[in-house]
CSV table of C-alpha atoms in Angstrom, one decimal:
chain,number,residue,atom,x,y,z
U,87,MET,CA,-0.4,19.5,-42.3
U,88,SER,CA,-4.0,20.3,-41.2
U,89,SER,CA,-4.7,23.5,-39.3
U,90,ASN,CA,-5.6,23.5,-35.6
U,91,ASP,CA,-9.2,24.3,-36.7
U,92,ASP,CA,-9.4,20.8,-38.1
U,93,ARG,CA,-8.0,19.1,-35.0
U,94,ASP,CA,-9.9,17.2,-32.3
U,95,PRO,CA,-10.7,19.9,-29.7
U,96,LEU,CA,-10.4,17.3,-26.9
U,97,PHE,CA,-6.6,17.6,-27.1
U,98,ARG,CA,-4.0,20.3,-26.8
U,99,TYR,CA,-1.7,21.0,-29.7
U,100,ASP,CA,0.7,23.6,-28.2
U,101,ASP,CA,2.9,23.3,-25.1
U,102,PRO,CA,3.6,26.6,-23.4
U,103,ILE,CA,6.2,25.1,-21.1
U,104,PHE,CA,8.2,22.3,-22.8
U,105,ALA,CA,10.1,22.7,-26.1
U,106,ASP,CA,11.2,19.0,-25.9
U,107,GLU,CA,10.2,17.1,-22.8
U,108,ARG,CA,12.1,14.0,-24.0
U,109,LEU,CA,15.3,15.6,-22.9
U,110,LEU,CA,14.2,15.1,-19.3
U,111,GLU,CA,13.3,11.4,-19.7
U,112,ILE,CA,15.4,9.0,-17.7
U,113,THR,CA,15.9,6.8,-20.8
U,114,HIS,CA,17.2,9.8,-22.8
U,115,LEU,CA,20.9,9.3,-23.7
U,116,PRO,CA,22.5,12.8,-23.9
U,117,GLY,CA,25.5,13.5,-26.2
U,118,PRO,CA,29.0,13.5,-24.6
U,119,ASP,CA,28.9,17.3,-24.4
U,120,ARG,CA,25.9,17.2,-22.1
U,121,ILE,CA,27.6,14.7,-19.6
U,122,VAL,CA,28.9,16.5,-16.5
U,123,GLY,CA,31.5,15.6,-13.9
U,124,ARG,CA,32.3,12.1,-15.1
U,125,ASP,CA,35.4,12.5,-17.3
U,126,GLU,CA,37.5,10.1,-15.1
U,127,GLN,CA,34.8,7.5,-14.8
U,128,MET,CA,34.1,7.7,-18.6
U,129,GLN,CA,37.7,7.1,-19.3
U,130,ARG,CA,37.8,4.1,-17.0
U,131,VAL,CA,34.8,2.5,-18.7
U,132,ALA,CA,36.3,3.3,-22.1
U,133,ASP,CA,39.6,1.6,-21.0
U,134,ALA,CA,37.7,-1.6,-20.0
U,135,LEU,CA,35.6,-1.7,-23.3
U,136,ASN,CA,38.4,-0.5,-25.6
U,137,PRO,CA,39.3,-4.0,-26.9
U,138,ALA,CA,35.8,-4.3,-28.4
U,139,VAL,CA,36.7,-1.6,-30.9
U,140,PHE,CA,39.1,-4.1,-32.5
U,141,GLY,CA,36.8,-7.1,-32.1
U,142,SER,CA,38.6,-8.5,-29.0
U,143,GLU,CA,37.1,-9.4,-25.7
U,144,PRO,CA,36.5,-6.4,-23.4
U,145,ASN,CA,37.5,-6.4,-19.7
U,146,HIS,CA,34.5,-7.2,-17.5
U,147,LEU,CA,33.6,-4.3,-15.2
U,148,PHE,CA,31.6,-3.8,-12.1
U,149,ILE,CA,30.4,-0.3,-11.4
U,150,PHE,CA,29.2,0.8,-7.9
U,151,GLY,CA,27.6,4.0,-6.7
U,152,LYS,CA,24.4,5.4,-5.2
U,153,THR,CA,21.2,6.0,-7.3
U,154,GLY,CA,21.5,8.9,-9.7
U,155,THR,CA,25.3,9.1,-9.9
U,156,GLY,CA,25.5,8.4,-13.6
U,157,LYS,CA,26.4,4.7,-13.6
U,158,SER,CA,23.9,3.6,-16.2
U,159,LEU,CA,24.3,6.8,-18.2
U,160,ILE,CA,28.0,6.5,-18.6
U,161,SER,CA,27.9,2.7,-19.4
U,162,ARG,CA,25.4,3.3,-22.1
U,163,SER,CA,27.1,6.4,-23.5
U,164,VAL,CA,30.6,4.8,-23.7
U,165,THR,CA,29.2,1.6,-25.2
U,166,GLN,CA,27.4,3.5,-27.9
U,167,ARG,CA,30.7,5.3,-28.7
U,168,VAL,CA,32.4,1.9,-28.9
U,169,ILE,CA,29.8,0.7,-31.4
U,170,THR,CA,30.4,3.8,-33.6
U,171,GLU,CA,34.2,3.4,-33.6
U,172,ALA,CA,34.1,-0.3,-34.2
U,173,GLU,CA,31.9,0.2,-37.3
U,174,ARG,CA,34.7,2.3,-38.8
U,175,ASP,CA,36.9,-0.9,-38.8
U,176,GLY,CA,34.1,-3.2,-39.9
U,177,VAL,CA,33.6,-4.6,-36.5
U,178,THR,CA,30.1,-5.3,-35.3
U,179,VAL,CA,29.5,-4.6,-31.6
U,180,LYS,CA,26.1,-4.8,-30.1
U,181,TYR,CA,24.9,-4.3,-26.5
U,182,ALA,CA,22.0,-5.5,-24.4
U,183,PHE,CA,20.9,-3.4,-21.5
U,184,ILE,CA,19.1,-5.5,-18.9
U,185,ASP,CA,17.2,-4.1,-15.9
U,186,CYS,CA,17.7,-6.9,-13.4
U,187,GLY,CA,15.0,-5.5,-11.2
U,188,GLU,CA,12.6,-6.6,-13.9
U,189,GLN,CA,14.4,-9.4,-15.5
U,190,ASN,CA,16.0,-11.2,-12.6
U,191,THR,CA,15.9,-14.9,-13.4
U,192,GLU,CA,18.6,-16.7,-15.4
U,193,ALA,CA,16.1,-17.8,-18.1
U,194,SER,CA,14.6,-14.3,-18.5
U,195,VAL,CA,18.0,-12.6,-18.8
U,196,VAL,CA,19.4,-15.1,-21.3
U,197,LYS,CA,16.2,-14.8,-23.4
U,198,THR,CA,16.2,-11.0,-23.3
U,199,ILE,CA,19.8,-10.7,-24.3
U,200,ALA,CA,19.2,-13.1,-27.2
U,201,GLN,CA,16.1,-11.2,-28.4
U,202,ILE,CA,17.9,-7.9,-28.3
U,203,ILE,CA,21.0,-9.1,-30.2
U,204,ASN,CA,19.2,-11.3,-32.7
U,205,GLU,CA,18.6,-10.3,-36.3
U,206,PRO,CA,16.2,-13.1,-37.4
U,207,ASP,CA,16.4,-12.3,-41.1
U,208,ASN,CA,20.1,-12.7,-41.1
U,209,SER,CA,20.6,-15.4,-38.4
U,210,GLY,CA,17.6,-17.6,-39.2
U,211,ILE,CA,17.2,-18.0,-35.4
U,212,THR,CA,14.0,-17.3,-33.5
U,213,VAL,CA,13.9,-16.6,-29.8
U,214,PRO,CA,10.3,-17.1,-28.5
U,215,ASP,CA,9.0,-15.4,-25.4
U,216,ARG,CA,8.0,-18.8,-23.9
U,217,GLY,CA,8.1,-22.5,-24.5
U,218,LEU,CA,11.9,-23.2,-24.2
U,219,GLY,CA,13.9,-24.3,-21.2
U,220,THR,CA,16.9,-22.3,-19.9
U,221,GLY,CA,19.4,-24.6,-21.7
U,222,ASP,CA,17.6,-24.1,-25.0
U,223,TYR,CA,17.6,-20.3,-24.5
U,224,TYR,CA,21.4,-20.5,-23.9
U,225,LYS,CA,21.9,-22.4,-27.1
U,226,ARG,CA,20.0,-19.8,-29.1
U,227,LEU,CA,21.9,-17.0,-27.3
U,228,TRP,CA,25.3,-18.5,-28.3
U,229,GLN,CA,24.1,-19.0,-31.9
U,230,THR,CA,22.8,-15.4,-32.0
U,231,ILE,CA,26.0,-13.9,-30.7
U,232,ASP,CA,28.1,-15.8,-33.2
U,233,HIS,CA,25.8,-15.0,-36.1
U,234,CYS,CA,25.1,-11.3,-35.4
U,235,THR,CA,28.1,-9.8,-33.6
U,236,ASP,CA,31.8,-9.7,-33.3
U,237,VAL,CA,31.5,-8.5,-29.7
U,238,THR,CA,28.5,-8.5,-27.4
U,239,ILE,CA,28.4,-6.2,-24.4
U,240,VAL,CA,25.9,-7.1,-21.7
U,241,ILE,CA,25.1,-4.3,-19.3
U,242,LEU,CA,23.3,-5.7,-16.2
U,243,ASP,CA,21.8,-2.8,-14.3
U,244,GLU,CA,20.9,-3.6,-10.6
U,245,ILE,CA,22.9,-6.8,-10.9
U,246,ASP,CA,22.5,-7.5,-7.2
U,247,MET,CA,18.8,-8.2,-8.0
U,248,LEU,CA,19.6,-11.4,-9.9
U,249,GLU,CA,18.1,-14.5,-8.3
U,250,ASP,CA,21.1,-16.6,-9.5
U,251,ASP,CA,24.6,-15.5,-10.4
U,252,GLU,CA,25.2,-18.6,-12.6
U,253,ILE,CA,24.6,-16.5,-15.7
U,254,LEU,CA,27.7,-14.5,-14.9
U,255,ARG,CA,29.9,-17.6,-14.9
U,256,LYS,CA,28.4,-18.8,-18.2
U,257,LEU,CA,28.7,-15.5,-20.0
U,258,SER,CA,32.3,-14.9,-18.8
U,259,ARG,CA,33.4,-18.5,-19.7
U,260,ALA,CA,31.5,-18.7,-23.0
U,261,GLY,CA,34.6,-18.4,-25.2
U,262,GLU,CA,36.8,-20.6,-23.0
U,263,ASN,CA,34.1,-23.3,-23.0
U,264,ARG,CA,33.6,-23.0,-26.8
U,265,ARG,CA,30.0,-22.0,-26.5
U,266,ILE,CA,30.9,-19.2,-29.0
U,267,SER,CA,33.6,-19.4,-31.6
U,268,ASP,CA,33.4,-16.2,-33.7
U,269,ALA,CA,32.6,-13.6,-31.1
U,270,ALA,CA,33.5,-12.2,-27.7
U,271,ILE,CA,31.4,-11.1,-24.7
U,272,GLY,CA,32.0,-8.3,-22.2
U,273,ILE,CA,30.0,-7.9,-19.0
U,274,VAL,CA,29.3,-4.5,-17.3
U,275,GLY,CA,27.5,-5.0,-13.9
U,276,ILE,CA,26.0,-2.0,-12.2
U,277,SER,CA,24.9,-1.9,-8.5
U,278,ASN,CA,24.4,0.5,-5.6
U,279,LYS,CA,25.7,-2.2,-3.2
U,280,ILE,CA,29.4,-2.0,-3.1
U,281,ASP,CA,29.6,-5.3,-1.2
U,282,PHE,CA,27.8,-7.2,-3.9
U,283,PRO,CA,30.9,-9.1,-5.1
U,284,ASP,CA,31.2,-10.6,-1.6
U,285,HIS,CA,28.0,-12.4,-2.1
U,286,LEU,CA,28.9,-14.1,-5.4
U,287,SER,CA,29.2,-17.8,-5.4
U,288,GLU,CA,32.8,-19.2,-5.3
U,289,ARG,CA,32.4,-20.6,-8.8
U,290,VAL,CA,31.7,-17.1,-10.1
U,291,LYS,CA,34.4,-15.4,-8.1
U,292,SER,CA,37.0,-17.8,-9.6
U,293,SER,CA,35.8,-17.4,-13.2
U,294,LEU,CA,34.8,-13.7,-13.4
U,295,SER,CA,38.0,-11.6,-13.6
U,296,ARG,CA,36.9,-8.0,-13.6
U,297,ASP,CA,37.8,-4.3,-13.0
U,298,GLU,CA,35.8,-2.3,-10.4
U,299,LEU,CA,34.8,1.3,-10.4
U,300,VAL,CA,33.0,3.5,-7.9
U,301,PHE,CA,31.0,6.6,-8.8
U,302,SER,CA,30.8,9.3,-6.1
U,303,PRO,CA,27.7,11.5,-5.7
U,304,TYR,CA,27.4,14.7,-7.7
U,305,ASP,CA,27.8,18.0,-5.7
U,306,ALA,CA,25.3,20.9,-6.0
U,307,ASN,CA,27.4,22.7,-8.6
U,308,GLN,CA,27.6,19.6,-10.8
U,309,LEU,CA,23.8,19.2,-10.5
U,310,ILE,CA,23.3,22.8,-11.6
U,311,GLU,CA,25.4,22.2,-14.6
U,312,ILE,CA,23.6,18.9,-15.4
U,313,LEU,CA,20.2,20.7,-15.3
U,314,GLU,CA,21.5,23.7,-17.3
U,315,LYS,CA,22.6,21.4,-20.1
U,316,ARG,CA,19.0,20.1,-20.3
U,317,GLN,CA,17.1,23.4,-19.8
U,318,ASP,CA,16.5,23.5,-23.6
U,319,ALA,CA,13.8,21.0,-22.8
U,320,PHE,CA,11.9,24.2,-21.9
U,321,HIS,CA,10.9,27.2,-24.0
U,322,ASP,CA,13.1,30.2,-23.5
U,323,SER,CA,12.4,32.3,-20.4
U,324,VAL,CA,10.0,29.7,-19.0
U,325,LEU,CA,12.2,28.8,-16.0
U,326,GLU,CA,12.4,31.4,-13.3
U,327,ASP,CA,16.0,32.2,-12.2
U,328,ASP,CA,15.9,30.3,-8.9
U,329,VAL,CA,14.4,27.1,-10.3
U,330,ILE,CA,17.6,25.2,-11.3
U,331,PRO,CA,19.6,26.3,-8.2
U,332,LEU,CA,16.7,25.2,-5.9
U,333,THR,CA,16.2,21.9,-7.8
U,334,SER,CA,19.9,21.2,-7.5
U,335,ALA,CA,20.0,22.1,-3.8
U,336,LEU,CA,17.1,19.8,-3.0
U,337,ALA,CA,18.6,16.9,-4.9
U,338,ALA,CA,22.1,17.5,-3.4
U,339,GLN,CA,20.6,17.1,0.1
U,340,GLU,CA,20.0,13.4,-0.8
U,341,HIS,CA,23.5,12.2,-1.9
U,342,GLY,CA,23.6,14.2,-5.2
U,343,ASP,CA,21.0,12.2,-7.1
U,344,ALA,CA,21.0,13.6,-10.7
U,345,ARG,CA,18.1,11.3,-11.7
U,346,LYS,CA,16.0,12.8,-8.9
U,347,ALA,CA,17.0,16.3,-9.9
U,348,ILE,CA,15.9,15.8,-13.5
U,349,ASP,CA,12.7,14.1,-12.2
U,350,ILE,CA,11.9,17.1,-10.0
U,351,LEU,CA,12.6,19.6,-12.8
U,352,ARG,CA,10.3,17.7,-15.2
U,353,ASN,CA,7.5,17.4,-12.6
U,354,ALA,CA,7.8,21.1,-11.8
U,355,GLY,CA,7.2,21.8,-15.5
U,356,ARG,CA,4.3,19.5,-15.7
U,357,LEU,CA,2.7,21.1,-12.6
U,358,ALA,CA,3.1,24.5,-14.1
U,359,LYS,CA,1.5,23.4,-17.3
U,360,LYS,CA,-1.4,21.7,-15.4
U,361,GLN,CA,-2.0,24.9,-13.4
U,362,ASN,CA,-1.8,27.0,-16.6
U,363,ASP,CA,1.1,28.9,-15.2
U,364,ALA,CA,3.2,30.9,-17.7
U,365,ARG,CA,6.5,30.1,-15.9
U,366,VAL,CA,8.0,27.4,-13.8
U,367,THR,CA,8.5,28.7,-10.2
U,368,ALA,CA,10.2,27.8,-7.0
U,369,GLU,CA,6.8,26.8,-5.6
U,370,ASN,CA,6.4,24.4,-8.5
U,371,VAL,CA,9.8,22.8,-7.7
U,372,ARG,CA,8.8,22.3,-4.0
U,373,GLU,CA,5.6,20.6,-5.0
U,374,ALA,CA,7.4,18.6,-7.6
U,375,LYS,CA,9.9,17.3,-5.0
U,376,GLU,CA,7.2,15.8,-2.9
U,377,LYS,CA,5.5,14.2,-6.0
U,378,THR,CA,8.8,12.8,-7.2
U,379,GLU,CA,9.6,11.3,-3.8
U,380,ALA,CA,6.1,9.8,-3.6
U,381,ASP,CA,6.3,8.4,-7.2
U,382,ARG,CA,9.6,6.8,-6.5
U,383,PHE,CA,8.6,5.2,-3.2
U,384,ASN,CA,5.4,4.0,-4.9
U,385,GLU,CA,7.5,2.2,-7.6
U,386,LEU,CA,9.5,0.5,-4.8
U,387,ILE,CA,6.5,-0.9,-3.0
U,388,GLU,CA,4.2,-1.5,-6.0
U,389,GLY,CA,2.9,-5.0,-5.9
U,390,SER,CA,4.0,-5.5,-2.3
U,391,PRO,CA,1.6,-7.6,-0.2
U,392,GLN,CA,-0.6,-5.7,2.2
U,393,GLN,CA,1.1,-7.4,5.1
U,394,ALA,CA,4.4,-5.9,4.0
U,395,LYS,CA,2.8,-2.5,3.7
U,396,ALA,CA,1.3,-2.9,7.2
U,397,ILE,CA,4.8,-3.6,8.6
U,398,LEU,CA,6.2,-0.6,6.8
U,399,TYR,CA,3.4,1.5,8.2
U,400,ALA,CA,4.3,0.3,11.7
U,401,LEU,CA,7.9,1.5,11.2
U,402,THR,CA,6.5,4.8,9.8
U,403,VAL,CA,4.3,5.3,12.9
U,404,LEU,CA,7.3,4.6,15.2
U,405,THR,CA,9.5,7.0,13.2
U,406,GLN,CA,6.9,9.8,13.3
U,407,ASN,CA,6.3,9.5,17.0
U,408,SER,CA,9.9,9.2,18.2
U,409,SER,CA,13.1,11.1,18.0
U,410,GLN,CA,14.8,7.8,17.0
U,411,LYS,CA,15.3,6.9,13.4
U,412,GLU,CA,15.9,3.1,13.7
U,413,PHE,CA,14.0,0.5,15.7
U,414,PRO,CA,14.6,-3.2,16.6
U,415,THR,CA,12.4,-5.9,15.1
U,416,LYS,CA,10.6,-6.5,18.4
U,417,ILE,CA,9.4,-2.9,18.7
U,418,ILE,CA,8.3,-2.9,15.1
U,419,TYR,CA,6.5,-6.2,15.6
U,420,ASN,CA,4.6,-5.0,18.6
U,421,GLN,CA,3.4,-1.9,16.6
U,422,TYR,CA,2.6,-4.1,13.6
U,423,LYS,CA,0.4,-6.4,15.8
U,424,GLU,CA,-1.7,-3.4,17.0
U,425,LEU,CA,-2.2,-2.2,13.4
U,426,ALA,CA,-3.0,-5.7,12.1
U,427,ARG,CA,-5.8,-6.0,14.7
U,428,ARG,CA,-7.2,-2.6,13.7
U,429,LEU,CA,-7.1,-3.8,10.0
U,430,ASP,CA,-8.5,-7.2,10.8
U,431,PHE,CA,-5.3,-8.8,9.2
U,432,ASP,CA,-4.0,-12.2,10.2
U,433,ILE,CA,-1.1,-11.6,12.6
U,434,LEU,CA,2.1,-13.0,11.2
U,435,SER,CA,4.8,-14.5,13.4
U,436,GLU,CA,7.7,-12.3,14.6
U,437,ARG,CA,10.1,-14.5,12.5
U,438,ARG,CA,8.0,-13.8,9.3
U,439,VAL,CA,8.0,-10.1,10.0
U,440,GLN,CA,11.7,-10.2,10.4
U,441,GLU,CA,12.0,-11.9,7.0
U,442,ILE,CA,9.7,-9.3,5.3
U,443,LEU,CA,11.8,-6.5,6.8
U,444,GLN,CA,14.9,-8.1,5.3
U,445,GLU,CA,13.2,-8.4,2.0
U,446,GLN,CA,12.4,-4.6,2.2
U,447,ASN,CA,16.0,-4.0,3.0
U,448,PHE,CA,17.1,-5.9,-0.1
U,449,LEU,CA,14.7,-3.8,-2.2
U,450,ASN,CA,16.2,-0.6,-0.7
U,451,VAL,CA,12.8,0.4,0.8
U,452,ILE,CA,14.4,0.4,4.3
U,453,GLN,CA,17.9,0.0,5.7
U,454,SER,CA,18.6,-2.9,8.2
U,455,GLU,CA,21.7,-3.4,10.2
U,456,ARG,CA,22.6,-6.1,12.7
U,457,THR,CA,24.1,-4.8,15.9
U,458,GLY,CA,25.6,-6.7,18.9
U,459,ARG,CA,23.8,-6.6,22.3
U,460,GLY,CA,27.0,-7.2,24.2
U,461,ARG,CA,29.2,-10.2,24.9
U,462,GLY,CA,27.2,-13.4,25.1
U,463,ARG,CA,23.9,-11.7,24.3
U,464,GLY,CA,23.9,-12.2,20.6
U,465,ALA,CA,22.8,-9.6,18.0
U,466,HIS,CA,19.6,-8.1,16.8
U,467,ALA,CA,18.5,-6.2,13.7
U,468,LYS,CA,17.6,-2.5,13.6
U,469,HIS,CA,15.6,-1.0,10.8
U,470,ARG,CA,15.0,2.6,9.5
U,471,LEU,CA,13.1,4.2,6.7
U,472,LEU,CA,15.1,5.6,3.8
U,473,GLU,CA,12.4,8.0,2.8
U,474,ASN,CA,10.7,10.8,4.6
U,475,PRO,CA,8.0,9.2,6.8
U,476,SER,CA,5.3,11.6,5.7
U,477,ILE,CA,5.9,10.5,2.1
U,478,VAL,CA,5.9,6.9,3.1
U,479,GLU,CA,2.6,7.3,5.0
U,480,LYS,CA,1.0,9.2,2.1
U,481,VAL,CA,1.9,6.4,-0.4
U,482,LEU,CA,0.9,3.5,1.9
U,483,LEU,CA,-2.5,5.1,2.6
U,484,ARG,CA,-3.2,4.9,-1.1
U,485,ASP,CA,-3.9,1.2,-0.4
U,486,SER,CA,-7.7,0.9,0.3
U,487,ARG,CA,-7.2,-1.4,3.3
U,488,LEU,CA,-4.5,0.7,5.0
U,489,ALA,CA,-6.5,3.8,4.2
U,490,LEU,CA,-8.8,2.7,7.0
U,491,LEU,CA,-6.1,3.8,9.4
U,492,ASP,CA,-6.7,7.4,8.3
U,493,GLU,CA,-10.1,8.9,9.0
U,494,ASN,CA,-9.5,11.6,6.4
U,495,ALA,CA,-8.6,9.2,3.6
U,496,ASP,CA,-11.0,9.0,0.6
U,497,THR,CA,-11.2,5.2,0.3
U,498,GLU,CA,-13.7,5.3,-2.7
U,499,THR,CA,-10.9,6.0,-5.2
U,500,GLN,CA,-8.2,3.8,-3.7
U,501,GLU,CA,-6.9,0.6,-5.3
U,502,THR,CA,-8.7,-2.6,-4.9
U,503,PRO,CA,-7.7,-4.8,-1.9
U,504,SER,CA,-5.5,-7.7,-2.9
U,505,GLY,CA,-6.3,-9.9,0.1
U,506,ARG,CA,-4.6,-10.3,3.4
């Protein structure tokens, strides 16, 4: 290996903070000894998937719980252990993990499952990215499953984001309808909406027999243990004593979100490194919390039309200037019209604003509830932010058009406007 004297001086070749930052990545799958507070849930998932070890069809399973409660982690961990045990008996189990927030159409989900499961050299099957209809992708999926697996486990994360639930019916009935003959399929659906099954079509409800499991939030002590089991991501003695307890306490304030706790800890380390600090401090953690929240909210609204951002900004202004936390559509609409005039936006109808608010509710950007006005007076919707309004404002003002609402915003470096 070449010495540092031979390396490009533009880059850094030592990391004074992190020993292995990958341990703090959301995609990192920790070993069973690093998983905390989920023994009962792990056993329930194992019970559902246990038949796959012997090449039989697993029980379908729906898992519910708030963000960061370990749903995806446990599903992936148990499935990997199923695969390992099945191999001992010569049974081939494969799994496809699908993020339905990104792959939400029937065709894209079917195609992606087939591409993950397929072994072209063994199956002789190709699954192109484009050029086939949904029916043709299904045909290749069935062929791929039969050729390449004894059991296929399909994990559908954020299953409530699917545009069409027909894929659930077809996957669950594939064996019965003789679409596959030499293999079995198990479905694990993951959602933070516990009422998701109520919105399934009647055809799916009648065909998809399943178990259901709810994950409760982590408490502060469990979050501490989770972070302690990942502190080897840092060099020894880099973390000050109060860093993990503070990180856990901040994450516990918001329904015990382990994912957020890990994000905060990682961002605290990155901030310390950026500032050339020798250790990660409580101040780094507090700064990292704000950055983590802003990054998450930015992911939620990324790609949203500027009109939707203006409506969210209207709700933010109302929240900041009132002791109330939720507001009816009419009040938000009036605030939005004022902002739209200042921004020289076309003013949408109140009905369209209501539709956009419902879309943001579906995306978990806000929370909307319909409440009765009293007997004979119908009902109206009230909406509230799910994130700290100061964070929402900061993220929304990154948009160059909305930045005009803030005299102190530096609009020269903002994103390019995408139109009205």
